[in-house]
Structures are given as C-alpha cells and as structure tokens.
C-alpha cells in the first residue's frame, strides 16, 4: 500500500496492493482471484465475501438457466444462488469462494508426543511414536501392564519403553529405540537391570530393536568368571555360587591350602613338610623311621657287636655289652692281659681269650667259653713255680 497526501490539507490517497481494497486498503478484495468463471458473470465484492452476477449488457447470461448450472463449486461444494450471483457451501476441509482451498488440518499441530501428522481431505491422522496411543497420541502406554519382568523382577514404566530391575542372579541384553535409521545394542546389563522396548519394527525413520533375555529371564552364570581356584568345581546357583574344593584346599573360593602339618602328625621330633592334601615326615637324625617316624630303627639288626657281645638298642644308636677281656665300641678288641709281662722268670703268659689254647695247653678246658675268656695263665720254666695268676670272672659286663 502506497499513500500520498497534500501539504496543509488533511487529505491523503492510498493505492492498494493487489488483494486489498477500500479507502484505507483495509478490506480484502475477494474478486482479485477472478472467482467468477462462468461466461457473462462479473464478480461483486462485499464485506461478507463476493457474488457473481450477470453483466449489465446481459451477454451470455440469458443462455444459462441458473448461475449454479455450471457447477462453479469445487471439491463437491454445494452451489447456492444468491442475489445477483451464487455462493458455495464447502465440505469440511475446504474453503474459498469456490471451495478450491484445501484446509491443512495439521497446521495447528494436533498430534502430540512427537507423532507425525498426515493431512487428508477434511481430516488428519496421527502416527504415534512407540509408547503412545490415542487419536492424538496423547496416551502414554503402560508397558508394565503386561507384567513383562520375570523371576520377581520389578518393572518401571518409561516413555516408549520399560525397565526391569532384576532380582540378584538374573539379567539379560536389550536395545533402546534409536532415531535416524539406526539402533544401538545395550550389550550385557548388570545383575540388576535390563531395558526393553514394547515395539519392534520401522516407523517413519525410527528403528526399534530388542534382543532375547531382556525381561530378567536370563539366569546369570556366576561360574562364568571361574571364581573357584586350585581345580575346584564351581556350582552355579540363583544369585550366588559355591565351590567344591579339591582335596587339600578350603575357603569360599578354595584359595586356602590346608596345612596338614597343623595337627603335628610326625612323632619322635620328626620334621613335617606340608604338601597338597598330604604331608611328609622327615625322620633324619631321629633314630626313627616310618610314615610318622613312629618306628624305632633297629640298629642291632645288623649284629654290629663282636665276640658274642650283647647289642642293646638305644635312641639314634646302639651299645654293646662286652664280655670281660674284650673292649671297643663293638667289643671288637681283645684285651691283651699279657702286654704287661705278668709272668716272672721267663714264664710264658697265655691269654684265656685265645681259643687256640683250649684243648692243647695244660690247665685250659677242652672247649672255649667267653664266660672264661678273661685273664691269663703263666706256664713256668723248669725250676720255678708259683700261682697260675688266674683272673676270676666276676660276672661284670664291660660297656
């Protein structure tokens, strides 16, 4: 709109833009679009709209029986004759002088919660995103209504999905709805939650996907991490595990090696060495033998004592009880009673411990006996005499 005025006068003139009319260009010119298409009719603008009337010369008007006979109303609009013309009664969804304008019912945004509005003749349709329903997608669906969480899991309703808080020992895998033609797996959830969407498919650029095991129906294998040690057998239970330990181990995870030496099984001061599920007794330098050092070693079994001496068992050794006339650790030495030359005047000293004298020399019995082997006899030269210098046996054993 362009307005011009005369200086000094309260007058102005407006040149209206197409589609507007009036002194101030404040009214809409309904005839701007030339709605009257029937031959011989002209458009007359009015505050309430416009009318089509026959031109003054009447050319072409008389040939028509009615202004509505040409069916000027579009989209099944109803034509009604009016003073000097007609008007159209439009069906829902259309407007304009001849009902040629399709009304966009989606322009007001009737669809809620991210739904997509699709316009059609006289109406609209809402395509709801997952989790909503209703004519305008105004109702949030309660995904927990079907009680999807199993094994005593607790269901939490969220927008377009639900969440299961699983009881200990249960879990699963899931995926959440992703926009833009992609989906992303949630992977393995913790022991206490799993997420699930109620719908699987493709709606207007949104992928919806879910895996099995999302409703706390997957029992967690607590043995999968191999918690039991030292060859133990793992027993999986709901929410926990137990370990059956191999022999020689104990503890929750069989991590403790049992000390079999704690009961002090080795006797006679033997040294205990702990092994796996066993022990070993070191009996060295104890004088004992056996699995527990419980057997006294029989040192006399090898008959170590000589000259008919008596072997006496001891701890870590033995001793020999020698007959008189013998000495040494094993009674192996014959005491030489003649070394001091006890016989006088050239007398010959004969040891009683020499078996060769028995049965061959005077005053010696015919048979040798260790009980009479102590002492000596003097065999005098002719012209001399004296005691035989016998050393009596006193029944005393020498050690």
GROMACS .gro file of C-alpha atoms in nm:
model
  399
    1UNK     CA    1   0.000   0.000   0.000
    2UNK     CA    2   0.126   0.346  -0.101
    3UNK     CA    3  -0.031   0.666   0.044
    4UNK     CA    4   0.018   1.026  -0.078
    5UNK     CA    5  -0.109   1.350   0.087
    6UNK     CA    6  -0.138   1.725   0.009
    7UNK     CA    7   0.069   1.954   0.237
    8UNK     CA    8  -0.154   2.171   0.459
    9UNK     CA    9  -0.464   1.960   0.397
   10UNK     CA   10  -0.596   1.668   0.599
   11UNK     CA   11  -0.631   1.461   0.286
   12UNK     CA   12  -0.449   1.153   0.153
   13UNK     CA   13  -0.496   0.891  -0.113
   14UNK     CA   14  -0.399   0.524  -0.089
   15UNK     CA   15  -0.300   0.300  -0.378
   16UNK     CA   16  -0.387  -0.052  -0.260
   17UNK     CA   17  -0.180  -0.359  -0.334
   18UNK     CA   18  -0.349  -0.644  -0.519
   19UNK     CA   19  -0.593  -0.834  -0.295
   20UNK     CA   20  -0.692  -0.532  -0.080
   21UNK     CA   21  -0.946  -0.252  -0.132
   22UNK     CA   22  -1.115   0.042   0.043
   23UNK     CA   23  -1.014   0.398   0.123
   24UNK     CA   24  -0.758   0.272   0.371
   25UNK     CA   25  -0.690  -0.060   0.191
   26UNK     CA   26  -0.825  -0.234   0.499
   27UNK     CA   27  -1.063  -0.474   0.328
   28UNK     CA   28  -0.984  -0.789   0.129
   29UNK     CA   29  -1.076  -0.787  -0.238
   30UNK     CA   30  -1.238  -1.129  -0.280
   31UNK     CA   31  -1.268  -1.066  -0.655
   32UNK     CA   32  -0.891  -1.032  -0.702
   33UNK     CA   33  -0.863  -1.402  -0.784
   34UNK     CA   34  -1.139  -1.379  -1.052
   35UNK     CA   35  -1.354  -1.648  -0.898
   36UNK     CA   36  -1.649  -1.599  -1.137
   37UNK     CA   37  -1.557  -1.818  -1.430
   38UNK     CA   38  -1.897  -1.860  -1.594
   39UNK     CA   39  -1.941  -1.662  -1.920
   40UNK     CA   40  -2.123  -1.328  -1.879
   41UNK     CA   41  -2.077  -1.308  -1.499
   42UNK     CA   42  -1.887  -1.049  -1.308
   43UNK     CA   43  -1.757  -1.058  -0.951
   44UNK     CA   44  -1.905  -0.818  -0.694
   45UNK     CA   45  -1.703  -0.781  -0.375
   46UNK     CA   46  -1.888  -0.746  -0.045
   47UNK     CA   47  -1.786  -0.735   0.324
   48UNK     CA   48  -1.904  -1.094   0.370
   49UNK     CA   49  -1.740  -1.227   0.053
   50UNK     CA   50  -1.834  -1.188  -0.310
   51UNK     CA   51  -2.115  -1.269  -0.554
   52UNK     CA   52  -2.118  -1.345  -0.922
   53UNK     CA   53  -2.385  -1.151  -1.118
   54UNK     CA   54  -2.477  -1.110  -1.477
   55UNK     CA   55  -2.309  -0.820  -1.656
   56UNK     CA   56  -2.521  -0.517  -1.748
   57UNK     CA   57  -2.533  -0.599  -2.116
   58UNK     CA   58  -2.658  -0.945  -2.024
   59UNK     CA   59  -2.449  -1.111  -2.290
   60UNK     CA   60  -2.438  -1.481  -2.223
   61UNK     CA   61  -2.643  -1.462  -1.905
   62UNK     CA   62  -2.976  -1.537  -2.064
   63UNK     CA   63  -2.841  -1.863  -2.203
   64UNK     CA   64  -2.799  -2.005  -1.855
   65UNK     CA   65  -3.099  -2.133  -1.668
   66UNK     CA   66  -2.919  -2.091  -1.334
   67UNK     CA   67  -2.596  -1.944  -1.203
   68UNK     CA   68  -2.519  -2.285  -1.043
   69UNK     CA   69  -2.574  -2.487  -1.361
   70UNK     CA   70  -2.205  -2.452  -1.448
   71UNK     CA   71  -2.112  -2.619  -1.113
   72UNK     CA   72  -1.873  -2.347  -1.009
   73UNK     CA   73  -1.813  -2.501  -0.662
   74UNK     CA   74  -1.513  -2.735  -0.645
   75UNK     CA   75  -1.437  -3.038  -0.423
   76UNK     CA   76  -1.805  -3.135  -0.401
   77UNK     CA   77  -1.903  -2.795  -0.264
   78UNK     CA   78  -2.273  -2.705  -0.280
   79UNK     CA   79  -2.372  -2.407  -0.503
   80UNK     CA   80  -2.643  -2.176  -0.364
   81UNK     CA   81  -2.797  -1.897  -0.575
   82UNK     CA   82  -2.771  -1.557  -0.418
   83UNK     CA   83  -2.886  -1.208  -0.508
   84UNK     CA   84  -2.718  -1.135  -0.837
   85UNK     CA   85  -2.498  -1.447  -0.820
   86UNK     CA   86  -2.417  -1.759  -0.610
   87UNK     CA   87  -2.213  -1.877  -0.313
   88UNK     CA   88  -2.052  -2.212  -0.232
   89UNK     CA   89  -2.110  -2.419   0.081
   90UNK     CA   90  -1.782  -2.611   0.125
   91UNK     CA   91  -1.736  -2.957   0.270
   92UNK     CA   92  -1.520  -2.988   0.585
   93UNK     CA   93  -1.155  -2.946   0.496
   94UNK     CA   94  -1.206  -2.695   0.215
   95UNK     CA   95  -1.250  -2.318   0.195
   96UNK     CA   96  -1.250  -2.031  -0.054
   97UNK     CA   97  -1.516  -1.876  -0.282
   98UNK     CA   98  -1.543  -2.193  -0.488
   99UNK     CA   99  -1.411  -2.437  -0.219
  100UNK     CA  100  -1.082  -2.465  -0.404
  101UNK     CA  101  -0.858  -2.428  -0.097
  102UNK     CA  102  -0.769  -2.748   0.093
  103UNK     CA  103  -0.752  -2.669   0.466
  104UNK     CA  104  -0.432  -2.812   0.633
  105UNK     CA  105  -0.568  -2.973   0.950
  106UNK     CA  106  -0.209  -3.045   1.060
  107UNK     CA  107  -0.122  -2.674   1.072
  108UNK     CA  108  -0.244  -2.648   1.431
  109UNK     CA  109  -0.018  -2.934   1.543
  110UNK     CA  110  -0.287  -3.163   1.685
  111UNK     CA  111  -0.059  -3.469   1.714
  112UNK     CA  112   0.131  -3.487   2.043
  113UNK     CA  113   0.440  -3.653   2.187
  114UNK     CA  114   0.642  -3.641   1.868
  115UNK     CA  115   0.379  -3.805   1.650
  116UNK     CA  116   0.370  -3.744   1.275
  117UNK     CA  117   0.057  -3.572   1.135
  118UNK     CA  118  -0.070  -3.671   0.791
  119UNK     CA  119  -0.323  -3.435   0.629
  120UNK     CA  120  -0.610  -3.571   0.418
  121UNK     CA  121  -0.937  -3.437   0.279
  122UNK     CA  122  -1.130  -3.291   0.570
  123UNK     CA  123  -0.933  -3.475   0.835
  124UNK     CA  124  -0.589  -3.576   0.964
  125UNK     CA  125  -0.423  -3.885   1.103
  126UNK     CA  126  -0.160  -3.913   1.376
  127UNK     CA  127   0.115  -4.176   1.352
  128UNK     CA  128   0.232  -4.228   1.710
  129UNK     CA  129   0.589  -4.297   1.814
  130UNK     CA  130   0.639  -4.613   2.022
  131UNK     CA  131   0.497  -4.585   2.370
  132UNK     CA  132   0.193  -4.367   2.288
  133UNK     CA  133  -0.157  -4.420   2.156
  134UNK     CA  134  -0.489  -4.234   2.111
  135UNK     CA  135  -0.632  -4.026   1.827
  136UNK     CA  136  -0.378  -3.753   1.901
  137UNK     CA  137  -0.114  -3.985   2.057
  138UNK     CA  138  -0.187  -3.826   2.392
  139UNK     CA  139  -0.192  -4.151   2.595
  140UNK     CA  140   0.135  -4.288   2.734
  141UNK     CA  141   0.120  -4.669   2.707
  142UNK     CA  142   0.197  -4.851   3.032
  143UNK     CA  143   0.447  -5.110   2.909
  144UNK     CA  144   0.446  -5.269   3.254
  145UNK     CA  145   0.075  -5.358   3.232
  146UNK     CA  146   0.158  -5.698   3.083
  147UNK     CA  147   0.400  -5.772   3.370
  148UNK     CA  148   0.690  -5.849   3.139
  149UNK     CA  149   0.959  -5.877   3.407
  150UNK     CA  150   1.011  -6.235   3.516
  151UNK     CA  151   1.170  -6.407   3.813
  152UNK     CA  152   1.046  -6.145   4.061
  153UNK     CA  153   1.191  -5.853   3.862
  154UNK     CA  154   1.044  -5.504   3.925
  155UNK     CA  155   0.904  -5.323   3.619
  156UNK     CA  156   0.950  -4.945   3.578
  157UNK     CA  157   0.744  -4.776   3.307
  158UNK     CA  158   0.924  -4.515   3.094
  159UNK     CA  159   0.837  -4.320   2.781
  160UNK     CA  160   0.832  -4.571   2.493
  161UNK     CA  161   0.996  -4.850   2.693
  162UNK     CA  162   1.009  -5.021   3.028
  163UNK     CA  163   1.292  -5.118   3.256
  164UNK     CA  164   1.328  -5.435   3.460
  165UNK     CA  165   1.515  -5.422   3.788
  166UNK     CA  166   1.616  -5.785   3.812
  167UNK     CA  167   1.646  -5.986   4.129
  168UNK     CA  168   2.002  -6.092   4.211
  169UNK     CA  169   2.115  -6.368   3.981
  170UNK     CA  170   1.916  -6.260   3.672
  171UNK     CA  171   1.988  -6.024   3.382
  172UNK     CA  172   1.971  -6.003   3.002
  173UNK     CA  173   2.053  -5.797   2.692
  174UNK     CA  174   1.842  -5.526   2.529
  175UNK     CA  175   1.832  -5.230   2.291
  176UNK     CA  176   1.665  -4.890   2.316
  177UNK     CA  177   1.482  -4.716   2.030
  178UNK     CA  178   1.715  -4.504   1.821
  179UNK     CA  179   1.613  -4.234   1.572
  180UNK     CA  180   1.756  -4.165   1.230
  181UNK     CA  181   1.751  -4.518   1.093
  182UNK     CA  182   1.998  -4.673   1.341
  183UNK     CA  183   1.982  -4.885   1.650
  184UNK     CA  184   2.243  -4.949   1.915
  185UNK     CA  185   2.267  -5.257   2.135
  186UNK     CA  186   2.278  -5.206   2.509
  187UNK     CA  187   2.505  -5.505   2.547
  188UNK     CA  188   2.517  -5.709   2.866
  189UNK     CA  189   2.340  -5.535   3.152
  190UNK     CA  190   2.427  -5.558   3.517
  191UNK     CA  191   2.280  -5.807   3.762
  192UNK     CA  192   2.002  -5.568   3.849
  193UNK     CA  193   1.860  -5.412   3.530
  194UNK     CA  194   1.754  -5.488   3.176
  195UNK     CA  195   1.583  -5.250   2.930
  196UNK     CA  196   1.320  -5.345   2.673
  197UNK     CA  197   1.103  -5.167   2.415
  198UNK     CA  198   0.746  -5.276   2.351
  199UNK     CA  199   0.762  -5.249   1.971
  200UNK     CA  200   0.987  -5.397   1.705
  201UNK     CA  201   0.986  -5.258   1.353
  202UNK     CA  202   1.034  -4.942   1.149
  203UNK     CA  203   0.816  -4.632   1.179
  204UNK     CA  204   0.898  -4.310   0.995
  205UNK     CA  205   1.274  -4.331   1.024
  206UNK     CA  206   1.291  -4.493   1.368
  207UNK     CA  207   1.437  -4.840   1.416
  208UNK     CA  208   1.318  -5.032   1.719
  209UNK     CA  209   1.506  -5.345   1.817
  210UNK     CA  210   1.534  -5.578   2.113
  211UNK     CA  211   1.719  -5.899   2.194
  212UNK     CA  212   1.622  -6.203   2.396
  213UNK     CA  213   1.680  -6.213   2.768
  214UNK     CA  214   1.551  -5.863   2.841
  215UNK     CA  215   1.288  -5.950   3.098
  216UNK     CA  216   1.512  -6.087   3.373
  217UNK     CA  217   1.462  -6.433   3.222
  218UNK     CA  218   1.834  -6.497   3.180
  219UNK     CA  219   1.987  -6.662   3.487
  220UNK     CA  220   2.339  -6.530   3.539
  221UNK     CA  221   2.608  -6.796   3.540
  222UNK     CA  222   2.817  -6.686   3.836
  223UNK     CA  223   3.066  -6.959   3.746
  224UNK     CA  224   3.145  -6.799   3.409
  225UNK     CA  225   3.424  -6.592   3.563
  226UNK     CA  226   3.581  -6.910   3.706
  227UNK     CA  227   3.594  -6.784   4.067
  228UNK     CA  228   3.689  -7.119   4.220
  229UNK     CA  229   4.063  -7.174   4.248
  230UNK     CA  230   4.303  -7.467   4.262
  231UNK     CA  231   4.099  -7.704   4.047
  232UNK     CA  232   3.778  -7.666   4.248
  233UNK     CA  233   3.434  -7.743   4.099
  234UNK     CA  234   3.206  -7.437   4.068
  235UNK     CA  235   2.834  -7.488   4.138
  236UNK     CA  236   2.606  -7.218   3.991
  237UNK     CA  237   2.300  -7.114   4.193
  238UNK     CA  238   2.045  -6.833   4.158
  239UNK     CA  239   2.232  -6.522   4.268
  240UNK     CA  240   2.539  -6.696   4.406
  241UNK     CA  241   2.782  -6.983   4.360
  242UNK     CA  242   2.955  -7.241   4.574
  243UNK     CA  243   3.290  -7.411   4.528
  244UNK     CA  244   3.352  -7.781   4.584
  245UNK     CA  245   3.719  -7.778   4.676
  246UNK     CA  246   3.974  -8.030   4.560
  247UNK     CA  247   4.130  -8.234   4.842
  248UNK     CA  248   4.375  -8.024   5.038
  249UNK     CA  249   4.204  -7.685   4.990
  250UNK     CA  250   3.938  -7.486   5.172
  251UNK     CA  251   3.782  -7.136   5.174
  252UNK     CA  252   3.496  -6.969   4.985
  253UNK     CA  253   3.692  -6.991   4.661
  254UNK     CA  254   3.917  -7.280   4.768
  255UNK     CA  255   4.203  -7.034   4.788
  256UNK     CA  256   4.346  -7.170   5.116
  257UNK     CA  257   4.592  -7.461   5.113
  258UNK     CA  258   4.510  -7.675   5.417
  259UNK     CA  259   4.815  -7.715   5.643
  260UNK     CA  260   4.817  -8.088   5.710
  261UNK     CA  261   5.112  -8.037   5.947
  262UNK     CA  262   4.899  -7.832   6.185
  263UNK     CA  263   4.792  -8.148   6.367
  264UNK     CA  264   5.162  -8.236   6.429
  265UNK     CA  265   5.140  -8.586   6.281
  266UNK     CA  266   5.515  -8.652   6.290
  267UNK     CA  267   5.643  -8.827   6.605
  268UNK     CA  268   5.984  -8.854   6.768
  269UNK     CA  269   6.079  -8.494   6.676
  270UNK     CA  270   6.043  -8.564   6.305
  271UNK     CA  271   6.012  -8.258   6.075
  272UNK     CA  272   5.673  -8.217   5.897
  273UNK     CA  273   5.666  -8.080   5.540
  274UNK     CA  274   5.320  -7.967   5.417
  275UNK     CA  275   5.216  -8.090   5.072
  276UNK     CA  276   4.895  -8.057   4.869
  277UNK     CA  277   4.641  -8.274   5.051
  278UNK     CA  278   4.926  -8.454   5.223
  279UNK     CA  279   5.241  -8.416   5.430
  280UNK     CA  280   5.582  -8.577   5.464
  281UNK     CA  281   5.770  -8.658   5.783
  282UNK     CA  282   6.146  -8.617   5.767
  283UNK     CA  283   6.286  -8.863   6.022
  284UNK     CA  284   6.651  -8.775   5.958
  285UNK     CA  285   6.874  -8.784   6.268
  286UNK     CA  286   6.589  -8.902   6.490
  287UNK     CA  287   6.665  -9.272   6.516
  288UNK     CA  288   6.316  -9.349   6.397
  289UNK     CA  289   6.154  -9.436   6.067
  290UNK     CA  290   5.808  -9.487   5.920
  291UNK     CA  291   5.542  -9.252   5.775
  292UNK     CA  292   5.516  -9.069   6.107
  293UNK     CA  293   5.866  -9.153   6.247
  294UNK     CA  294   5.689  -9.390   6.482
  295UNK     CA  295   5.922  -9.689   6.433
  296UNK     CA  296   6.245  -9.713   6.630
  297UNK     CA  297   6.524  -9.805   6.391
  298UNK     CA  298   6.670 -10.148   6.499
  299UNK     CA  299   7.037 -10.070   6.489
  300UNK     CA  300   7.111 -10.415   6.639
  301UNK     CA  301   6.952 -10.590   6.343
  302UNK     CA  302   7.284 -10.582   6.159
  303UNK     CA  303   7.453 -10.763   6.456
  304UNK     CA  304   7.722 -10.499   6.497
  305UNK     CA  305   7.868 -10.634   6.825
  306UNK     CA  306   8.164 -10.880   6.806
  307UNK     CA  307   8.290 -11.156   7.029
  308UNK     CA  308   7.940 -11.265   7.135
  309UNK     CA  309   7.873 -10.927   7.298
  310UNK     CA  310   7.513 -10.832   7.369
  311UNK     CA  311   7.366 -10.549   7.150
  312UNK     CA  312   7.147 -10.301   7.336
  313UNK     CA  313   6.904 -10.080   7.135
  314UNK     CA  314   6.914  -9.705   7.203
  315UNK     CA  315   6.774  -9.382   7.057
  316UNK     CA  316   6.963  -9.295   6.741
  317UNK     CA  317   7.212  -9.574   6.808
  318UNK     CA  318   7.307  -9.891   6.999
  319UNK     CA  319   7.561 -10.010   7.255
  320UNK     CA  320   7.748 -10.338   7.300
  321UNK     CA  321   7.779 -10.517   7.637
  322UNK     CA  322   8.123 -10.680   7.610
  323UNK     CA  323   8.239 -10.996   7.786
  324UNK     CA  324   8.530 -10.947   8.027
  325UNK     CA  325   8.850 -10.947   7.829
  326UNK     CA  326   8.706 -10.751   7.536
  327UNK     CA  327   8.666 -10.381   7.470
  328UNK     CA  328   8.586 -10.129   7.191
  329UNK     CA  329   8.258  -9.977   7.064
  330UNK     CA  330   8.162 -10.309   6.911
  331UNK     CA  331   8.368 -10.524   7.153
  332UNK     CA  332   8.598 -10.593   6.863
  333UNK     CA  333   8.921 -10.557   7.064
  334UNK     CA  334   9.063 -10.842   7.273
  335UNK     CA  335   9.225 -10.702   7.587
  336UNK     CA  336   9.589 -10.819   7.591
  337UNK     CA  337   9.642 -10.923   7.951
  338UNK     CA  338   9.998 -11.035   7.873
  339UNK     CA  339  10.117 -10.696   7.748
  340UNK     CA  340  10.249 -10.613   8.095
  341UNK     CA  341  10.452 -10.940   8.109
  342UNK     CA  342  10.296 -11.054   8.432
  343UNK     CA  343  10.482 -11.392   8.433
  344UNK     CA  344  10.827 -11.390   8.606
  345UNK     CA  345  11.148 -11.580   8.547
  346UNK     CA  346  11.081 -11.647   8.186
  347UNK     CA  347  10.735 -11.783   8.245
  348UNK     CA  348  10.510 -11.799   7.936
  349UNK     CA  349  10.193 -11.584   7.952
  350UNK     CA  350   9.890 -11.749   7.792
  351UNK     CA  351   9.567 -11.541   7.738
  352UNK     CA  352   9.248 -11.717   7.830
  353UNK     CA  353   9.074 -11.537   7.541
  354UNK     CA  354   9.280 -11.727   7.284
  355UNK     CA  355   9.066 -12.022   7.160
  356UNK     CA  356   9.384 -12.198   7.037
  357UNK     CA  357   9.489 -12.275   7.394
  358UNK     CA  358   9.175 -12.473   7.474
  359UNK     CA  359   9.230 -12.845   7.448
  360UNK     CA  360   9.601 -12.800   7.376
  361UNK     CA  361   9.752 -12.639   7.686
  362UNK     CA  362   9.752 -12.765   8.042
  363UNK     CA  363   9.503 -12.606   8.277
  364UNK     CA  364   9.279 -12.500   7.982
  365UNK     CA  365   8.946 -12.680   7.937
  366UNK     CA  366   8.883 -12.854   7.612
  367UNK     CA  367   8.615 -12.604   7.490
  368UNK     CA  368   8.639 -12.226   7.463
  369UNK     CA  369   8.385 -12.013   7.650
  370UNK     CA  370   8.352 -11.632   7.652
  371UNK     CA  371   8.249 -11.658   8.014
  372UNK     CA  372   8.602 -11.783   8.098
  373UNK     CA  373   8.793 -11.578   7.843
  374UNK     CA  374   8.911 -11.307   8.083
  375UNK     CA  375   9.259 -11.328   8.239
  376UNK     CA  376   9.577 -11.528   8.170
  377UNK     CA  377   9.783 -11.827   8.284
  378UNK     CA  378  10.162 -11.841   8.346
  379UNK     CA  379  10.345 -12.150   8.224
  380UNK     CA  380  10.666 -12.155   8.441
  381UNK     CA  381  11.012 -12.262   8.331
  382UNK     CA  382  11.155 -12.573   8.491
  383UNK     CA  383  11.273 -12.498   8.838
  384UNK     CA  384  11.013 -12.235   8.902
  385UNK     CA  385  10.665 -12.246   9.037
  386UNK     CA  386  10.400 -12.012   9.156
  387UNK     CA  387  10.034 -11.925   9.132
  388UNK     CA  388   9.870 -11.954   8.794
  389UNK     CA  389   9.768 -11.589   8.809
  390UNK     CA  390   9.409 -11.661   8.715
  391UNK     CA  391   9.187 -11.357   8.690
  392UNK     CA  392   8.849 -11.467   8.818
  393UNK     CA  393   8.532 -11.388   8.621
  394UNK     CA  394   8.321 -11.151   8.823
  395UNK     CA  395   8.004 -11.167   8.603
  396UNK     CA  396   8.051 -10.796   8.527
  397UNK     CA  397   7.994 -10.695   8.166
  398UNK     CA  398   8.207 -10.416   8.025
  399UNK     CA  399   8.042 -10.140   7.813
   0.00000   0.00000   0.00000
